[in-house]
């Protein structure tokens, strides 16, 4: 991740009256932020209270990475306007049979957002986007690197026109470098960074990989943090910020130990499956029942002694192969077999209950249905239930971060394509009904 930071304004420089301020306020020249000029919008569309209340983010995003970043921002109170068109819509809108291009997958990553359809292939569409950016705090996009420059929206141009705008670009391999134009997808980034190679059992020839696009989520979190850093920078200097985020680099940053193994020891990190090389026992163990498993990790001698007591397998304490951590690591296979002989006779929930009560780190490997019914997650409000006219009520994961005093909620379900076009053009850009109809007739709003 890199950032282009203009140095024209000092942190203590005066802010001219009428210029935008963090949180979407207007600096009145007397040291007091006032409301945004379009603050009289429909209360139903107003941002919910939160640390980012009043911040407006324009999203040119699709699939997971970009939309997940702005979903996180919406939980903190930001207003997010998603710009699409029938010619270039979010790929998740087409993933399954849909009503008004609304699918369950799209509904997950695009809650709390407004949908504005603009044909950005047309100059008039780009003109309306420019007017929206002039009234916004940030732009976030995850198209391929060449798209925005093709529309005349490269960083120098954006900064010249909107000097206070925070711009986050999050391409697969970044916006610069010889491979900047490569189009990537979550699985390809996992492969490029080494995740796919390491995500396997030892001694297995076939590549397994993951069924979850971890890279998209990782990049989305980094993008949300970078955008908020940009808003803080603007508050200090009065200047916008350009963030160049490589989804591959954000993902690779989590694999430091694997890279260091080569750099420091001259050997390749190898797949180790579910085991933790430094701990024994430490892995995933079969339990009673079909496809039932639990994870157990013993880190200290105290936890080892607690494991022996909890299982009642006192013979382990007398076995010289298991007398200390070094010996247990050397005889990992024998120890894992002995432990799995004990876990496989008991339900996973019982194993976890017994070991946790004894102070041994343990967890049940849960399926999706079990997570949705998990009483702890429900008690914390992590599961959000969303009603939508396009399909029956559905449950989604909630915010991964809880800001105490600012409840992260799903304020509205994901929008149908163009659902808020007229409202945004009217309330944010101040267009009349006649102007909106003229744009519609010219096929700018498709």
Coordinates of C-alpha atoms in Angstrom, one line a residue:
X1 CA 0.0 0.0 0.0
X2 CA 1.4 3.4 -0.9
X3 CA 0.0 6.9 -0.7
X4 CA 0.6 10.0 -2.8
X5 CA 0.4 12.9 -0.4
X6 CA 0.4 16.5 -1.6
X7 CA 2.5 18.8 0.6
X8 CA 0.9 22.1 -0.2
X9 CA -1.0 22.6 3.0
X10 CA 0.5 22.7 6.5
X11 CA -1.3 21.1 9.4
X12 CA -1.9 24.5 10.9
X13 CA -2.9 26.2 7.7
X14 CA -6.2 28.1 7.9
X15 CA -9.2 26.4 6.2
X16 CA -11.1 28.7 3.8
X17 CA -14.8 29.3 4.5
X18 CA -17.0 27.0 2.6
X19 CA -14.5 24.2 2.0
X20 CA -15.4 20.6 3.0
X21 CA -14.4 19.2 6.3
X22 CA -14.1 15.7 7.7
X23 CA -17.5 14.3 8.5
X24 CA -19.0 16.2 5.5
X25 CA -19.3 19.5 7.4
X26 CA -18.4 22.9 6.0
X27 CA -15.8 25.0 7.6
X28 CA -17.4 28.4 8.4
X29 CA -14.2 30.3 8.8
X30 CA -14.7 30.8 12.5
X31 CA -13.5 27.4 13.7
X32 CA -16.9 25.8 13.8
X33 CA -17.9 23.0 11.3
X34 CA -21.4 23.6 9.9
X35 CA -23.8 21.2 8.1
X36 CA -23.3 20.1 4.5
X37 CA -25.3 22.2 2.0
X38 CA -27.4 19.2 1.2
X39 CA -28.0 18.2 4.8
X40 CA -31.8 18.6 4.4
X41 CA -32.1 15.2 2.7
X42 CA -34.8 12.7 3.4
X43 CA -34.3 11.6 7.1
X44 CA -34.9 7.9 6.0
X45 CA -31.7 8.3 3.8
X46 CA -29.7 10.2 6.3
X47 CA -26.5 8.5 7.7
X48 CA -27.0 6.8 11.1
X49 CA -25.0 8.3 14.0
X50 CA -21.5 7.0 14.2
X51 CA -17.9 8.1 14.0
X52 CA -18.1 8.5 10.2
X53 CA -21.6 10.1 10.2
X54 CA -21.7 12.8 7.5
X55 CA -18.9 11.2 5.5
X56 CA -19.9 10.5 1.9
X57 CA -18.1 7.7 0.0
X58 CA -18.5 7.1 -3.7
X59 CA -17.9 3.4 -4.5
X60 CA -16.9 2.2 -8.0
X61 CA -16.6 -1.4 -6.8
X62 CA -17.6 -4.9 -7.7
X63 CA -17.6 -8.4 -6.2
X64 CA -16.0 -8.5 -2.7
X65 CA -12.9 -6.4 -2.1
X66 CA -14.2 -2.9 -2.8
X67 CA -17.8 -3.5 -1.6
X68 CA -16.6 -5.1 1.7
X69 CA -14.4 -2.1 2.4
X70 CA -17.3 0.3 2.0
X71 CA -19.7 -2.0 3.9
X72 CA -17.3 -1.7 6.9
X73 CA -17.3 2.1 6.5
X74 CA -21.1 2.1 6.4
X75 CA -21.2 0.3 9.8
X76 CA -19.3 3.2 11.2
X77 CA -21.9 5.7 9.9
X78 CA -20.6 6.6 6.5
X79 CA -23.0 7.2 3.6
X80 CA -22.0 5.0 0.7
X81 CA -23.2 5.7 -2.9
X82 CA -22.5 2.8 -5.2
X83 CA -22.2 3.8 -8.9
X84 CA -23.0 1.2 -11.5
X85 CA -24.8 0.8 -14.8
X86 CA -26.5 -1.9 -16.8
X87 CA -23.4 -1.9 -18.9
X88 CA -21.0 -2.3 -16.0
X89 CA -22.8 -3.7 -12.9
X90 CA -21.4 -5.5 -9.9
X91 CA -20.7 -9.1 -10.9
X92 CA -22.6 -10.4 -7.9
X93 CA -25.8 -9.1 -9.4
X94 CA -25.6 -11.8 -12.0
X95 CA -24.4 -14.7 -9.9
X96 CA -27.8 -16.4 -9.6
X97 CA -31.4 -15.9 -10.8
X98 CA -32.3 -12.5 -9.6
X99 CA -35.1 -10.0 -9.4
X100 CA -34.0 -6.5 -10.4
X101 CA -30.4 -7.8 -10.4
X102 CA -30.5 -8.5 -6.7
X103 CA -28.9 -11.7 -5.4
X104 CA -28.2 -13.0 -2.0
X105 CA -24.5 -12.6 -2.5
X106 CA -24.9 -9.0 -3.6
X107 CA -27.2 -8.4 -0.7
X108 CA -24.4 -9.4 1.8
X109 CA -21.7 -6.9 0.7
X110 CA -24.0 -4.0 -0.3
X111 CA -26.2 -3.4 2.7
X112 CA -26.5 0.2 3.9
X113 CA -25.7 1.6 0.4
X114 CA -27.5 3.6 -2.2
X115 CA -27.5 2.7 -5.8
X116 CA -26.9 5.3 -8.5
X117 CA -26.9 4.2 -12.2
X118 CA -24.6 6.3 -14.4
X119 CA -23.4 5.3 -17.9
X120 CA -19.8 6.3 -17.5
X121 CA -19.0 5.4 -21.1
X122 CA -20.8 8.7 -21.9
X123 CA -19.2 12.1 -21.2
X124 CA -22.5 13.3 -19.6
X125 CA -22.4 10.3 -17.2
X126 CA -18.8 11.2 -16.2
X127 CA -19.9 14.8 -15.8
X128 CA -22.5 13.7 -13.3
X129 CA -20.0 11.6 -11.5
X130 CA -17.7 14.6 -11.2
X131 CA -20.5 16.6 -9.7
X132 CA -21.0 13.9 -7.2
X133 CA -17.3 13.7 -6.3
X134 CA -17.3 17.4 -5.7
X135 CA -19.9 16.8 -3.0
X136 CA -18.2 13.7 -1.5
X137 CA -15.4 13.0 0.8
X138 CA -13.8 9.9 -0.7
X139 CA -13.8 7.7 -3.8
X140 CA -13.0 4.0 -3.6
X141 CA -12.6 1.7 -6.6
X142 CA -11.4 -1.8 -7.4
X143 CA -11.6 -1.9 -11.2
X144 CA -8.5 -2.9 -13.2
X145 CA -5.8 -0.1 -13.2
X146 CA -6.5 1.2 -16.7
X147 CA -10.3 1.9 -16.2
X148 CA -10.2 5.2 -14.3
X149 CA -7.4 6.8 -16.5
X150 CA -9.5 5.8 -19.6
X151 CA -12.3 7.9 -18.2
X152 CA -10.0 10.8 -17.5
X153 CA -10.1 10.1 -13.7
X154 CA -6.4 9.6 -13.0
X155 CA -5.1 10.9 -9.7
X156 CA -3.5 14.1 -11.0
X157 CA -6.8 15.0 -12.7
X158 CA -8.9 14.1 -9.7
X159 CA -6.7 16.0 -7.3
X160 CA -6.7 19.1 -9.5
X161 CA -10.5 19.1 -9.7
X162 CA -11.2 17.9 -6.1
X163 CA -8.2 18.8 -4.0
X164 CA -9.8 17.5 -0.8
X165 CA -11.0 14.2 -2.1
X166 CA -9.5 11.0 -0.6
X167 CA -9.0 8.4 -3.4
X168 CA -8.5 4.7 -2.7
X169 CA -7.5 2.5 -5.6
X170 CA -7.3 -1.2 -4.8
X171 CA -6.1 -3.2 -7.9
X172 CA -5.1 -6.8 -7.7
X173 CA -1.4 -6.0 -8.2
X174 CA -1.5 -2.2 -7.5
X175 CA -1.8 0.8 -9.8
X176 CA 1.9 0.9 -10.8
X177 CA 4.5 -1.6 -11.9
X178 CA 4.9 -3.9 -15.0
X179 CA 1.9 -6.1 -14.0
X180 CA -0.5 -3.3 -13.0
X181 CA -2.9 -4.2 -15.8
X182 CA -3.3 -7.8 -14.9
X183 CA -6.9 -8.6 -14.0
X184 CA -7.0 -10.7 -10.9
X185 CA -9.6 -12.6 -8.9
X186 CA -9.5 -13.8 -5.2
X187 CA -8.2 -17.3 -6.0
X188 CA -5.5 -16.0 -8.4
X189 CA -4.2 -13.6 -5.7
X190 CA -4.1 -16.5 -3.1
X191 CA -2.0 -18.5 -5.7
X192 CA 0.3 -15.6 -6.5
X193 CA 1.1 -14.9 -2.8
X194 CA 1.7 -18.5 -1.7
X195 CA -1.5 -19.1 0.2
X196 CA -2.7 -21.8 -2.1
X197 CA 0.6 -23.7 -1.9
X198 CA 0.7 -23.6 1.9
X199 CA -3.0 -24.4 2.3
X200 CA -2.6 -28.1 2.1
X201 CA -1.7 -31.3 4.1
X202 CA 1.9 -32.3 4.1
X203 CA 3.0 -34.9 1.6
X204 CA 0.0 -34.2 -0.7
X205 CA 0.7 -33.8 -4.4
X206 CA -2.6 -32.2 -5.4
X207 CA -3.1 -28.5 -4.7
X208 CA -6.1 -28.0 -2.5
X209 CA -6.4 -24.2 -1.8
X210 CA -9.3 -22.5 -0.1
X211 CA -13.0 -22.1 -0.9
X212 CA -13.1 -18.5 0.5
X213 CA -11.6 -15.5 -1.2
X214 CA -9.5 -14.4 1.8
X215 CA -7.6 -11.9 -0.3
X216 CA -10.7 -9.9 -1.0
X217 CA -11.6 -9.6 2.7
X218 CA -8.0 -8.8 3.7
X219 CA -7.7 -6.1 1.1
X220 CA -11.2 -4.7 2.0
X221 CA -10.1 -4.2 5.7
X222 CA -6.9 -2.6 4.6
X223 CA -8.8 -0.3 2.2
X224 CA -11.2 0.8 4.9
X225 CA -8.3 1.6 7.3
X226 CA -6.4 3.5 4.6
X227 CA -9.5 5.5 3.7
X228 CA -10.0 6.6 7.3
X229 CA -6.3 7.5 7.5
X230 CA -6.9 9.6 4.4
X231 CA -9.7 11.4 6.1
X232 CA -7.5 12.0 9.2
X233 CA -4.7 13.4 6.9
X234 CA -7.2 15.8 5.3
X235 CA -8.3 17.0 8.7
X236 CA -4.7 17.8 9.6
X237 CA -3.6 19.3 6.3
X238 CA -6.7 20.3 4.3
X239 CA -5.5 18.0 1.4
X240 CA -6.9 14.9 -0.1
X241 CA -4.8 11.7 -0.4
X242 CA -4.2 9.0 -3.0
X243 CA -4.0 5.5 -1.7
X244 CA -2.5 2.8 -4.0
X245 CA -3.4 -0.5 -2.5
X246 CA -2.3 -3.8 -4.0
X247 CA -4.5 -6.6 -3.0
X248 CA -1.7 -9.1 -3.5
X249 CA 0.6 -7.1 -1.2
X250 CA -2.0 -6.8 1.5
X251 CA -2.4 -10.6 1.4
X252 CA 1.3 -11.3 1.2
X253 CA 1.9 -9.2 4.3
X254 CA 0.2 -12.0 6.4
X255 CA 2.7 -14.6 5.2
X256 CA 5.9 -13.0 6.7
X257 CA 7.0 -16.1 8.6
X258 CA 6.8 -18.2 5.5
X259 CA 8.9 -15.8 3.5
X260 CA 11.4 -15.4 6.3
X261 CA 12.0 -19.1 6.4
X262 CA 13.5 -18.8 2.9
X263 CA 15.3 -15.5 3.6
X264 CA 16.8 -16.5 6.9
X265 CA 17.2 -20.3 6.7
X266 CA 17.4 -20.9 2.9
X267 CA 14.5 -23.4 2.9
X268 CA 11.0 -23.3 1.5
X269 CA 8.1 -23.2 3.9
X270 CA 6.1 -26.4 3.4
X271 CA 2.4 -27.2 3.9
X272 CA 1.8 -28.4 7.4
X273 CA -1.9 -29.0 7.3
X274 CA -3.7 -28.3 10.6
X275 CA -0.7 -28.7 12.8
X276 CA 1.3 -26.0 14.6
X277 CA 4.9 -26.9 14.2
X278 CA 5.9 -25.4 17.6
X279 CA 3.1 -27.0 19.6
X280 CA 2.3 -30.6 20.4
X281 CA -0.4 -31.6 20.6
X282 CA -1.6 -28.9 18.2
X283 CA -4.0 -29.7 15.4
X284 CA -7.5 -30.8 14.3
X285 CA -8.9 -34.1 15.8
X286 CA -11.8 -36.3 14.7
X287 CA -14.7 -36.5 17.1
X288 CA -17.7 -38.8 17.4
X289 CA -20.3 -38.3 14.7
X290 CA -20.2 -37.6 10.9
X291 CA -17.6 -35.0 9.9
X292 CA -17.2 -33.8 13.5
X293 CA -13.9 -32.2 14.5
X294 CA -12.3 -30.1 17.1
X295 CA -9.1 -28.1 17.3
X296 CA -6.8 -28.4 20.3
X297 CA -3.5 -26.5 21.0
X298 CA -1.3 -27.2 24.0
X299 CA 1.3 -24.4 24.5
X300 CA 2.7 -24.9 28.0
X301 CA 3.5 -27.5 30.5
X302 CA 0.6 -26.3 32.6
X303 CA -1.8 -26.9 29.7
X304 CA -0.3 -30.3 29.1
X305 CA -0.9 -31.3 32.7
X306 CA -4.4 -30.0 32.4
X307 CA -5.0 -32.0 29.2
X308 CA -3.8 -35.2 31.0
X309 CA -6.2 -34.5 33.9
X310 CA -9.2 -33.6 31.7
X311 CA -8.8 -36.7 29.5
X312 CA -8.0 -39.1 32.4
X313 CA -5.2 -40.5 30.3
X314 CA -2.6 -40.5 33.1
X315 CA -0.4 -42.9 31.2
X316 CA 0.6 -40.0 28.9
X317 CA 2.3 -38.3 31.8
X318 CA 4.4 -41.5 32.4
X319 CA 5.3 -42.0 28.7
X320 CA 9.0 -40.8 28.1
X321 CA 8.0 -39.8 24.5
X322 CA 5.7 -37.1 26.0
X323 CA 7.8 -35.9 29.0
X324 CA 8.4 -32.4 27.7
X325 CA 7.6 -30.2 24.8
X326 CA 10.7 -31.2 22.8
X327 CA 9.9 -34.9 23.1
X328 CA 6.2 -34.3 22.3
X329 CA 7.1 -32.4 19.2
X330 CA 9.5 -35.2 18.1
X331 CA 6.8 -37.8 18.7
X332 CA 3.9 -35.8 17.3
X333 CA 2.3 -38.6 15.3
X334 CA 2.1 -40.9 18.2
X335 CA 0.7 -38.2 20.5
X336 CA -1.9 -37.1 17.9
X337 CA -3.0 -40.7 17.4
X338 CA -3.4 -41.2 21.2
X339 CA -5.4 -37.9 21.5
X340 CA -7.6 -38.7 18.6
X341 CA -8.4 -42.1 20.1
X342 CA -9.9 -40.2 23.0
X343 CA -11.7 -37.4 21.0
X344 CA -13.2 -39.8 18.5
X345 CA -15.3 -41.4 21.2
X346 CA -16.9 -38.1 22.2
X347 CA -19.0 -35.4 20.5
X348 CA -17.0 -32.3 19.6
X349 CA -19.1 -30.1 21.9
X350 CA -18.4 -32.3 24.9
X351 CA -14.6 -32.4 24.1
X352 CA -14.5 -28.6 23.9
X353 CA -16.5 -28.2 27.1
X354 CA -14.3 -30.5 29.1
X355 CA -11.0 -29.1 27.8
X356 CA -12.0 -25.4 28.2
X357 CA -13.1 -26.1 31.7
X358 CA -9.6 -27.4 32.4
X359 CA -7.9 -24.4 30.8
X360 CA -6.9 -26.1 27.6
X361 CA -7.4 -24.1 24.4
X362 CA -9.9 -26.0 22.3
X363 CA -12.6 -25.2 19.7
X364 CA -15.3 -27.0 17.7
X365 CA -15.0 -27.0 13.9
X366 CA -18.4 -25.6 13.1
X367 CA -20.5 -25.6 10.0
X368 CA -22.5 -22.6 8.7
X369 CA -25.8 -23.7 10.2
X370 CA -24.1 -24.1 13.6
X371 CA -22.6 -20.6 13.4
X372 CA -26.0 -19.0 12.6
X373 CA -27.5 -20.7 15.6
X374 CA -24.5 -20.0 17.9
X375 CA -26.0 -18.5 21.1
X376 CA -22.8 -16.4 21.8
X377 CA -22.8 -14.8 18.4
X378 CA -26.5 -14.1 18.6
X379 CA -26.2 -12.6 22.1
X380 CA -23.5 -10.2 20.7
X381 CA -25.7 -9.2 17.8
X382 CA -23.3 -10.5 15.2
X383 CA -26.0 -12.1 13.1
X384 CA -28.0 -9.6 11.2
X385 CA -31.5 -10.5 9.9
X386 CA -32.5 -8.6 6.8
X387 CA -35.9 -8.4 5.2
X388 CA -36.0 -7.6 1.5
X389 CA -38.8 -7.5 -1.0
X390 CA -36.8 -9.5 -3.6
X391 CA -36.5 -12.6 -1.4
X392 CA -37.4 -14.1 1.9
X393 CA -35.7 -12.8 5.1
X394 CA -32.1 -13.8 5.3
X395 CA -29.3 -13.7 7.8
X396 CA -25.9 -12.2 7.2
X397 CA -22.7 -11.8 9.3
X398 CA -22.6 -8.4 11.0
X399 CA -19.8 -6.0 11.7
X400 CA -16.5 -7.5 12.6
X401 CA -15.7 -4.6 14.9
X402 CA -17.9 -3.3 17.7
X403 CA -17.6 0.4 18.5
X404 CA -19.1 0.7 22.0
X405 CA -21.9 3.3 22.0
X406 CA -22.3 3.2 18.3
X407 CA -24.3 0.1 17.3
X408 CA -23.2 -1.3 13.9
X409 CA -26.5 -2.2 12.2
X410 CA -27.9 -3.1 8.8
X411 CA -29.9 0.1 8.3
X412 CA -31.3 -0.9 5.0
X413 CA -31.0 -3.9 2.7
X414 CA -28.9 -3.9 -0.5
X415 CA -30.5 -1.8 -3.2
X416 CA -31.9 -2.9 -6.5
X417 CA -30.0 -1.6 -9.5
X418 CA -30.5 2.2 -9.7
X419 CA -33.0 2.2 -6.8
X420 CA -31.7 5.5 -5.5
X421 CA -30.8 7.3 -8.8
X422 CA -33.5 9.9 -8.7
X423 CA -33.1 10.6 -5.0
X424 CA -29.3 11.1 -5.3
X425 CA -29.6 13.3 -8.3
X426 CA -32.3 15.4 -6.7
X427 CA -31.1 15.5 -3.1
X428 CA -27.3 15.5 -3.5
X429 CA -26.8 17.1 -6.9
X430 CA -29.9 19.4 -6.8
X431 CA -31.2 18.4 -10.2
X432 CA -34.8 19.1 -11.1
X433 CA -37.3 16.5 -12.3
X434 CA -37.0 17.9 -15.8
X435 CA -33.2 17.6 -15.8
X436 CA -33.4 14.0 -14.5
X437 CA -35.9 13.1 -17.2
X438 CA -33.6 14.6 -19.9
X439 CA -30.6 12.6 -18.7
X440 CA -32.8 9.5 -18.6
X441 CA -33.9 10.1 -22.2
X442 CA -30.3 10.5 -23.2
X443 CA -29.6 7.0 -21.7
X444 CA -27.1 8.6 -19.2
X445 CA -28.9 6.9 -16.2
X446 CA -28.8 3.3 -17.3

